[in-house]
Tab-separated table of N, CA, C and O in Angstrom:
chain	number	residue	atom	x	y	z
A	8	SER	N	15.135	-3.042	-0.559
A	8	SER	CA	14.581	-1.702	-0.658
A	8	SER	C	13.229	-1.728	-1.368
A	8	SER	O	12.913	-2.695	-2.069
A	9	VAL	N	12.479	-0.672	-1.234
A	9	VAL	CA	11.165	-0.582	-1.869
A	9	VAL	C	11.323	-0.552	-3.391
A	9	VAL	O	10.566	-1.211	-4.115
A	10	ASN	N	12.305	0.179	-3.892
A	10	ASN	CA	12.511	0.240	-5.349
A	10	ASN	C	12.832	-1.132	-5.926
A	10	ASN	O	12.340	-1.486	-6.991
A	11	ARG	N	13.631	-1.906	-5.225
A	11	ARG	CA	13.950	-3.259	-5.693
A	11	ARG	C	12.691	-4.137	-5.693
A	11	ARG	O	12.461	-4.920	-6.610
A	12	PHE	N	11.863	-3.994	-4.642
A	12	PHE	CA	10.609	-4.740	-4.583
A	12	PHE	C	9.748	-4.419	-5.806
A	12	PHE	O	9.185	-5.311	-6.434
A	13	ILE	N	9.651	-3.140	-6.153
A	13	ILE	CA	8.843	-2.729	-7.307
A	13	ILE	C	9.413	-3.320	-8.596
A	13	ILE	O	8.655	-3.791	-9.451
A	14	GLN	N	10.732	-3.327	-8.740
A	14	GLN	CA	11.346	-3.921	-9.933
A	14	GLN	C	11.035	-5.410	-10.031
A	14	GLN	O	10.762	-5.923	-11.119
A	15	GLU	N	11.059	-6.083	-8.892
A	15	GLU	CA	10.823	-7.528	-8.887
A	15	GLU	C	9.341	-7.880	-8.928
A	15	GLU	O	8.980	-8.999	-9.306
A	16	HIS	N	8.480	-6.947	-8.536
A	16	HIS	CA	7.038	-7.181	-8.487
A	16	HIS	C	6.335	-5.985	-9.149
A	16	HIS	O	5.853	-5.081	-8.465
A	17	PRO	N	6.271	-5.978	-10.478
A	17	PRO	CA	5.764	-4.794	-11.189
A	17	PRO	C	4.284	-4.486	-10.963
A	17	PRO	O	3.843	-3.378	-11.263
A	18	ARG	N	3.529	-5.426	-10.440
A	18	ARG	CA	2.139	-5.143	-10.020
A	18	ARG	C	2.084	-5.385	-8.530
A	18	ARG	O	2.204	-6.532	-8.077
A	19	SER	N	1.925	-4.305	-7.791
A	19	SER	CA	1.997	-4.448	-6.346
A	19	SER	C	1.225	-3.359	-5.619
A	19	SER	O	0.874	-2.335	-6.190
A	20	VAL	N	0.985	-3.666	-4.359
A	20	VAL	CA	0.349	-2.729	-3.439
A	20	VAL	C	1.321	-2.544	-2.287
A	20	VAL	O	1.764	-3.519	-1.681
A	21	ILE	N	1.652	-1.292	-2.013
A	21	ILE	CA	2.585	-0.986	-0.936
A	21	ILE	C	1.864	-0.137	0.098
A	21	ILE	O	1.234	0.865	-0.248
A	22	LEU	N	1.940	-0.565	1.330
A	22	LEU	CA	1.371	0.185	2.436
A	22	LEU	C	2.516	0.803	3.229
A	22	LEU	O	3.351	0.093	3.779
A	23	PHE	N	2.577	2.127	3.228
A	23	PHE	CA	3.510	2.837	4.085
A	23	PHE	C	2.778	3.118	5.378
A	23	PHE	O	1.715	3.750	5.376
A	24	GLN	N	3.327	2.634	6.485
A	24	GLN	CA	2.672	2.766	7.782
A	24	GLN	C	3.729	2.909	8.857
A	24	GLN	O	4.914	2.830	8.578
A	25	ARG	N	3.267	3.156	10.058
A	25	ARG	CA	4.185	3.282	11.183
A	25	ARG	C	3.607	2.505	12.356
A	25	ARG	O	2.453	2.697	12.729
A	26	ASN	N	4.393	1.623	12.912
A	26	ASN	CA	3.950	0.892	14.098
A	26	ASN	C	3.635	1.883	15.207
A	26	ASN	O	4.369	2.837	15.414
A	27	GLY	N	2.527	1.674	15.889
A	27	GLY	CA	2.098	2.568	16.954
A	27	GLY	C	1.170	3.671	16.480
A	27	GLY	O	0.584	4.372	17.293
A	28	CYS	N	1.017	3.834	15.190
A	28	CYS	CA	0.120	4.852	14.628
A	28	CYS	C	-1.319	4.329	14.720
A	28	CYS	O	-1.627	3.262	14.187
A	29	PRO	N	-2.235	5.057	15.386
A	29	PRO	CA	-3.607	4.562	15.524
A	29	PRO	C	-4.341	4.472	14.186
A	29	PRO	O	-5.176	3.594	14.008
A	30	TYR	N	-4.028	5.343	13.263
A	30	TYR	CA	-4.678	5.307	11.950
A	30	TYR	C	-4.196	4.098	11.154
A	30	TYR	O	-4.975	3.445	10.470
A	31	CYS	N	-2.920	3.805	11.295
A	31	CYS	CA	-2.355	2.629	10.628
A	31	CYS	C	-2.928	1.344	11.210
A	31	CYS	O	-3.160	0.375	10.485
A	32	ALA	N	-3.170	1.347	12.509
A	32	ALA	CA	-3.731	0.165	13.168
A	32	ALA	C	-5.107	-0.176	12.616
A	32	ALA	O	-5.508	-1.344	12.605
A	33	HIS	N	-5.829	0.820	12.128
A	33	HIS	CA	-7.150	0.571	11.546
A	33	HIS	C	-7.038	-0.079	10.167
A	33	HIS	O	-7.805	-0.985	9.843
A	34	VAL	N	-6.100	0.376	9.340
A	34	VAL	CA	-6.021	-0.139	7.978
A	34	VAL	C	-5.207	-1.425	7.862
A	34	VAL	O	-5.384	-2.177	6.916
A	35	ARG	N	-4.347	-1.695	8.816
A	35	ARG	CA	-3.497	-2.882	8.730
A	35	ARG	C	-4.299	-4.182	8.596
A	35	ARG	O	-3.977	-5.021	7.743
A	36	PRO	N	-5.373	-4.397	9.376
A	36	PRO	CA	-6.155	-5.626	9.189
A	36	PRO	C	-6.807	-5.711	7.801
A	36	PRO	O	-6.948	-6.801	7.251
A	37	LEU	N	-7.190	-4.577	7.232
A	37	LEU	CA	-7.749	-4.570	5.876
A	37	LEU	C	-6.685	-5.010	4.873
A	37	LEU	O	-6.945	-5.830	3.987
A	38	PHE	N	-5.488	-4.455	5.009
A	38	PHE	CA	-4.371	-4.812	4.137
A	38	PHE	C	-4.070	-6.303	4.258
A	38	PHE	O	-3.914	-7.004	3.254
A	39	ASP	N	-4.001	-6.803	5.488
A	39	ASP	CA	-3.715	-8.222	5.716
A	39	ASP	C	-4.787	-9.117	5.108
A	39	ASP	O	-4.480	-10.153	4.510
A	40	ALA	N	-6.051	-8.719	5.240
A	40	ALA	CA	-7.159	-9.520	4.686
A	40	ALA	C	-7.095	-9.562	3.161
A	40	ALA	O	-7.316	-10.612	2.553
A	41	VAL	N	-6.788	-8.449	2.552
A	41	VAL	CA	-6.685	-8.407	1.087
A	41	VAL	C	-5.490	-9.240	0.634
A	41	VAL	O	-5.581	-10.002	-0.335
A	42	GLN	N	-4.389	-9.115	1.340
A	42	GLN	CA	-3.209	-9.903	0.993
A	42	GLN	C	-3.511	-11.398	1.071
A	42	GLN	O	-3.132	-12.164	0.194
A	43	GLU	N	-4.230	-11.797	2.089
A	43	GLU	CA	-4.606	-13.200	2.236
A	43	GLU	C	-5.556	-13.629	1.114
A	43	GLU	O	-5.421	-14.709	0.555
A	44	LYS	N	-6.504	-12.774	0.777
A	44	LYS	CA	-7.467	-13.102	-0.279
A	44	LYS	C	-6.773	-13.324	-1.626
A	44	LYS	O	-7.166	-14.187	-2.397
A	45	TYR	N	-5.738	-12.537	-1.906
A	45	TYR	CA	-5.044	-12.640	-3.190
A	45	TYR	C	-3.855	-13.601	-3.153
A	45	TYR	O	-3.137	-13.725	-4.138
A	46	ALA	N	-3.648	-14.283	-2.044
A	46	ALA	CA	-2.502	-15.180	-1.902
A	46	ALA	C	-2.499	-16.286	-2.958
A	46	ALA	O	-1.436	-16.710	-3.408
A	47	ASP	N	-3.663	-16.716	-3.377
A	47	ASP	CA	-3.739	-17.796	-4.376
A	47	ASP	C	-3.506	-17.285	-5.793
A	47	ASP	O	-3.502	-18.055	-6.737
A	48	ARG	N	-3.314	-16.005	-5.945
A	48	ARG	CA	-3.061	-15.425	-7.268
A	48	ARG	C	-1.609	-14.969	-7.370
A	48	ARG	O	-1.316	-13.866	-7.836
A	49	ALA	N	-0.720	-15.818	-6.925
A	49	ALA	CA	0.706	-15.495	-6.933
A	49	ALA	C	1.136	-15.052	-8.325
A	49	ALA	O	0.757	-15.644	-9.321
A	50	GLY	N	1.893	-14.004	-8.371
A	50	GLY	CA	2.347	-13.484	-9.651
A	50	GLY	C	1.452	-12.398	-10.202
A	50	GLY	O	1.885	-11.587	-11.008
A	51	MET	N	0.180	-12.380	-9.802
A	51	MET	CA	-0.732	-11.354	-10.303
A	51	MET	C	-0.481	-10.027	-9.603
A	51	MET	O	-0.401	-8.988	-10.237
A	52	VAL	N	-0.362	-10.091	-8.292
A	52	VAL	CA	-0.134	-8.880	-7.503
A	52	VAL	C	0.633	-9.264	-6.237
A	52	VAL	O	0.415	-10.332	-5.678
A	53	SER	N	1.539	-8.381	-5.845
A	53	SER	CA	2.344	-8.619	-4.648
A	53	SER	C	2.075	-7.507	-3.637
A	53	SER	O	1.641	-6.413	-4.010
A	54	PHE	N	2.370	-7.795	-2.392
A	54	PHE	CA	2.065	-6.857	-1.303
A	54	PHE	C	3.312	-6.611	-0.464
A	54	PHE	O	4.090	-7.525	-0.216
A	55	LEU	N	3.444	-5.360	-0.024
A	55	LEU	CA	4.543	-4.997	0.846
A	55	LEU	C	4.048	-3.967	1.847
A	55	LEU	O	3.388	-2.995	1.474
A	56	SER	N	4.358	-4.185	3.110
A	56	SER	CA	4.074	-3.206	4.149
A	56	SER	C	5.413	-2.662	4.628
A	56	SER	O	6.316	-3.434	4.948
A	57	VAL	N	5.535	-1.344	4.662
A	57	VAL	CA	6.789	-0.703	5.031
A	57	VAL	C	6.555	0.169	6.256
A	57	VAL	O	5.688	1.054	6.231
A	58	ASP	N	7.314	-0.086	7.301
A	58	ASP	CA	7.268	0.764	8.490
A	58	ASP	C	8.179	1.958	8.225
A	58	ASP	O	9.401	1.804	8.149
A	59	VAL	N	7.598	3.130	8.065
A	59	VAL	CA	8.379	4.310	7.672
A	59	VAL	C	9.329	4.790	8.757
A	59	VAL	O	10.220	5.590	8.480
A	60	ILE	N	9.183	4.311	9.970
A	60	ILE	CA	10.045	4.772	11.054
A	60	ILE	C	11.503	4.412	10.779
A	60	ILE	O	12.416	5.097	11.229
A	61	ALA	N	11.724	3.367	9.994
A	61	ALA	CA	13.087	2.949	9.682
A	61	ALA	C	13.836	4.012	8.880
A	61	ALA	O	15.029	4.204	9.065
A	62	ASP	N	13.134	4.715	7.990
A	62	ASP	CA	13.770	5.703	7.122
A	62	ASP	C	12.721	6.721	6.673
A	62	ASP	O	12.434	6.841	5.487
A	63	PRO	N	12.114	7.439	7.605
A	63	PRO	CA	10.939	8.249	7.275
A	63	PRO	C	11.171	9.344	6.246
A	63	PRO	O	10.343	9.542	5.360
A	64	TYR	N	12.277	10.032	6.311
A	64	TYR	CA	12.466	11.172	5.414
A	64	TYR	C	12.749	10.736	3.989
A	64	TYR	O	12.154	11.254	3.048
A	65	ASN	N	13.631	9.779	3.824
A	65	ASN	CA	13.943	9.329	2.477
A	65	ASN	C	12.763	8.642	1.810
A	65	ASN	O	12.525	8.833	0.622
A	66	LEU	N	12.017	7.823	2.558
A	66	LEU	CA	10.854	7.160	1.975
A	66	LEU	C	9.790	8.169	1.569
A	66	LEU	O	9.244	8.098	0.470
A	67	LYS	N	9.503	9.106	2.446
A	67	LYS	CA	8.471	10.100	2.138
A	67	LYS	C	8.870	10.960	0.956
A	67	LYS	O	8.039	11.304	0.122
A	68	GLU	N	10.132	11.286	0.864
A	68	GLU	CA	10.593	12.083	-0.264
A	68	GLU	C	10.587	11.272	-1.557
A	68	GLU	O	10.118	11.721	-2.593
A	69	ALA	N	11.084	10.056	-1.491
A	69	ALA	CA	11.178	9.219	-2.685
A	69	ALA	C	9.809	8.871	-3.255
A	69	ALA	O	9.637	8.787	-4.475
A	70	PHE	N	8.832	8.686	-2.389
A	70	PHE	CA	7.516	8.262	-2.855
A	70	PHE	C	6.459	9.356	-2.708
A	70	PHE	O	5.271	9.106	-2.896
A	71	ASN	N	6.893	10.557	-2.366
A	71	ASN	CA	6.042	11.742	-2.370
A	71	ASN	C	4.766	11.583	-1.545
A	71	ASN	O	3.664	11.748	-2.056
A	72	PHE	N	4.926	11.228	-0.287
A	72	PHE	CA	3.778	11.191	0.608
A	72	PHE	C	4.151	11.877	1.906
A	72	PHE	O	5.313	11.971	2.269
A	73	ALA	N	3.134	12.390	2.596
A	73	ALA	CA	3.399	13.172	3.805
A	73	ALA	C	2.799	12.544	5.050
A	73	ALA	O	3.161	12.911	6.158
A	74	THR	N	1.861	11.630	4.884
A	74	THR	CA	1.163	11.082	6.036
A	74	THR	C	1.038	9.570	5.906
A	74	THR	O	1.108	9.028	4.803
A	75	VAL	N	0.878	8.932	7.035
A	75	VAL	CA	0.619	7.492	7.041
A	75	VAL	C	-0.738	7.271	7.684
A	75	VAL	O	-1.168	8.084	8.505
A	76	PRO	N	-1.425	6.233	7.288
A	76	PRO	CA	-1.047	5.258	6.272
A	76	PRO	C	-1.265	5.800	4.861
A	76	PRO	O	-2.184	6.569	4.625
A	77	THR	N	-0.412	5.372	3.968
A	77	THR	CA	-0.537	5.689	2.542
A	77	THR	C	-0.386	4.393	1.766
A	77	THR	O	0.557	3.638	1.992
A	78	PHE	N	-1.317	4.153	0.853
A	78	PHE	CA	-1.252	3.015	-0.056
A	78	PHE	C	-0.760	3.522	-1.408
A	78	PHE	O	-1.223	4.556	-1.890
A	79	ILE	N	0.141	2.769	-2.015
A	79	ILE	CA	0.573	3.064	-3.375
A	79	ILE	C	0.314	1.810	-4.195
A	79	ILE	O	0.683	0.702	-3.798
A	80	TYR	N	-0.325	2.005	-5.329
A	80	TYR	CA	-0.652	0.910	-6.242
A	80	TYR	C	0.241	1.030	-7.473
A	80	TYR	O	0.283	2.074	-8.116
A	81	ILE	N	0.949	-0.055	-7.782
A	81	ILE	CA	1.937	-0.074	-8.857
A	81	ILE	C	1.460	-1.007	-9.969
A	81	ILE	O	1.053	-2.140	-9.699
A	82	LYS	N	1.515	-0.520	-11.207
A	82	LYS	CA	1.202	-1.361	-12.375
A	82	LYS	C	2.340	-1.203	-13.373
A	82	LYS	O	2.711	-0.080	-13.715
A	83	ASP	N	2.883	-2.320	-13.813
A	83	ASP	CA	4.010	-2.318	-14.745
A	83	ASP	C	5.166	-1.473	-14.216
A	83	ASP	O	5.832	-0.767	-14.976
A	84	GLY	N	5.366	-1.512	-12.899
A	84	GLY	CA	6.466	-0.802	-12.276
A	84	GLY	C	6.260	0.695	-12.107
A	84	GLY	O	7.154	1.401	-11.678
A	85	ILE	N	5.068	1.192	-12.443
A	85	ILE	CA	4.780	2.626	-12.391
A	85	ILE	C	3.629	2.877	-11.421
A	85	ILE	O	2.600	2.204	-11.484
A	86	GLU	N	3.814	3.870	-10.561
A	86	GLU	CA	2.760	4.214	-9.612
A	86	GLU	C	1.513	4.675	-10.365
A	86	GLU	O	1.563	5.540	-11.216
A	87	GLN	N	0.380	4.063	-10.034
A	87	GLN	CA	-0.894	4.395	-10.662
A	87	GLN	C	-1.757	5.276	-9.765
A	87	GLN	O	-2.409	6.191	-10.220
A	88	THR	N	-1.794	4.917	-8.512
A	88	THR	CA	-2.681	5.586	-7.562
A	88	THR	C	-1.978	5.666	-6.222
A	88	THR	O	-1.278	4.742	-5.830
A	89	GLN	N	-2.228	6.757	-5.527
A	89	GLN	CA	-1.732	6.889	-4.170
A	89	GLN	C	-2.902	7.317	-3.306
A	89	GLN	O	-3.590	8.280	-3.629
A	90	LEU	N	-3.146	6.573	-2.261
A	90	LEU	CA	-4.232	6.913	-1.342
A	90	LEU	C	-3.652	7.253	0.005
A	90	LEU	O	-3.063	6.406	0.663
A	91	ARG	N	-3.825	8.478	0.408
A	91	ARG	CA	-3.388	8.929	1.729
A	91	ARG	C	-4.600	8.890	2.626
A	91	ARG	O	-5.621	9.489	2.319
A	92	HIS	N	-4.475	8.236	3.732
A	92	HIS	CA	-5.646	8.096	4.588
A	92	HIS	C	-5.567	8.897	5.863
A	92	HIS	O	-6.511	9.577	6.220
A	93	GLY	N	-4.461	8.834	6.572
A	93	GLY	CA	-4.356	9.567	7.824
A	93	GLY	C	-5.586	9.372	8.691
A	93	GLY	O	-6.110	8.277	8.830
A	94	SER	N	-6.085	10.447	9.252
A	94	SER	CA	-7.234	10.360	10.161
A	94	SER	C	-8.536	10.067	9.432
A	94	SER	O	-9.553	9.807	10.054
A	95	ASP	N	-8.509	10.089	8.100
A	95	ASP	CA	-9.713	9.852	7.306
A	95	ASP	C	-9.930	8.363	7.011
A	95	ASP	O	-10.846	7.990	6.305
A	96	ASN	N	-9.110	7.494	7.560
A	96	ASN	CA	-9.133	6.088	7.170
A	96	ASN	C	-10.329	5.303	7.680
A	96	ASN	O	-10.560	4.200	7.243
A	97	LYS	N	-11.098	5.821	8.590
A	97	LYS	CA	-12.235	5.065	9.144
A	97	LYS	C	-13.234	4.692	8.057
A	97	LYS	O	-13.978	3.739	8.192
A	98	ARG	N	-13.230	5.446	6.965
A	98	ARG	CA	-14.166	5.155	5.870
A	98	ARG	C	-13.629	4.124	4.881
A	98	ARG	O	-14.361	3.641	4.041
A	99	LEU	N	-12.361	3.810	4.971
A	99	LEU	CA	-11.762	2.848	4.054
A	99	LEU	C	-12.312	1.451	4.318
A	99	LEU	O	-12.389	1.011	5.462
A	100	LYS	N	-12.673	0.770	3.233
A	100	LYS	CA	-13.179	-0.600	3.336
A	100	LYS	C	-12.274	-1.529	2.534
A	100	LYS	O	-11.574	-1.094	1.626
A	101	GLN	N	-12.347	-2.789	2.840
A	101	GLN	CA	-11.567	-3.773	2.098
A	101	GLN	C	-11.914	-3.720	0.617
A	101	GLN	O	-11.036	-3.830	-0.235
A	102	SER	N	-13.164	-3.504	0.292
A	102	SER	CA	-13.575	-3.452	-1.112
A	102	SER	C	-12.920	-2.283	-1.852
A	102	SER	O	-12.671	-2.368	-3.050
A	103	ASP	N	-12.622	-1.185	-1.153
A	103	ASP	CA	-11.934	-0.045	-1.787
A	103	ASP	C	-10.531	-0.462	-2.248
A	103	ASP	O	-10.101	-0.106	-3.351
A	104	ILE	N	-9.856	-1.213	-1.418
A	104	ILE	CA	-8.519	-1.693	-1.767
A	104	ILE	C	-8.617	-2.679	-2.931
A	104	ILE	O	-7.849	-2.614	-3.888
A	105	GLU	N	-9.584	-3.574	-2.877
A	105	GLU	CA	-9.738	-4.588	-3.915
A	105	GLU	C	-10.060	-3.971	-5.274
A	105	GLU	O	-9.573	-4.444	-6.303
A	106	LYS	N	-10.858	-2.924	-5.309
A	106	LYS	CA	-11.172	-2.256	-6.585
A	106	LYS	C	-9.905	-1.725	-7.239
A	106	LYS	O	-9.719	-1.848	-8.448
A	107	ARG	N	-9.031	-1.144	-6.457
A	107	ARG	CA	-7.788	-0.614	-7.013
A	107	ARG	C	-6.852	-1.736	-7.453
A	107	ARG	O	-6.126	-1.598	-8.421
A	108	ILE	N	-6.876	-2.840	-6.731
A	108	ILE	CA	-6.065	-3.988	-7.134
A	108	ILE	C	-6.548	-4.518	-8.475
A	108	ILE	O	-5.747	-4.798	-9.366
A	109	GLU	N	-7.836	-4.651	-8.637
A	109	GLU	CA	-8.370	-5.138	-9.919
A	109	GLU	C	-7.959	-4.218	-11.066
A	109	GLU	O	-7.681	-4.675	-12.163
A	110	ALA	N	-7.895	-2.905	-10.801
A	110	ALA	CA	-7.518	-1.954	-11.836
A	110	ALA	C	-6.047	-2.135	-12.274
A	110	ALA	O	-5.731	-1.960	-13.448
A	111	ILE	N	-5.165	-2.471	-11.337
A	111	ILE	CA	-3.769	-2.650	-11.733
A	111	ILE	C	-3.496	-4.033	-12.311
A	111	ILE	O	-2.454	-4.261	-12.907
A	112	CYS	N	-4.446	-4.952	-12.161
A	112	CYS	CA	-4.256	-6.319	-12.663
A	112	CYS	C	-4.829	-6.520	-14.055
A	112	CYS	O	-4.760	-7.617	-14.593
A	113	VAL	N	-5.386	-5.502	-14.622
A	113	VAL	CA	-5.993	-5.617	-15.953
A	113	VAL	C	-4.911	-5.646	-17.006
A	113	VAL	O	-3.936	-4.963	-16.944
């Protein structure tokens, strides 16, 4: 479960997305690139991508989001930032994700 992932990885980035969503298709390569870039920093930050179609209502309620893609940044097991992108994601850059990661890794 997502809650268990957060307990096991207190500094993490979670992408809530849905397969087939055109907005999610834009941000997924950015998420993958950032995950690859931080792969050598094991233990510093962990990454999880969740397809909300598996349990859309409970996930959206539990994590208080209404649209996908949504990024949640966790520090010390506590949500720090939530970025909802939806149709506005075309402006999102890899550097935007990295800035938030650096903030939770301090």
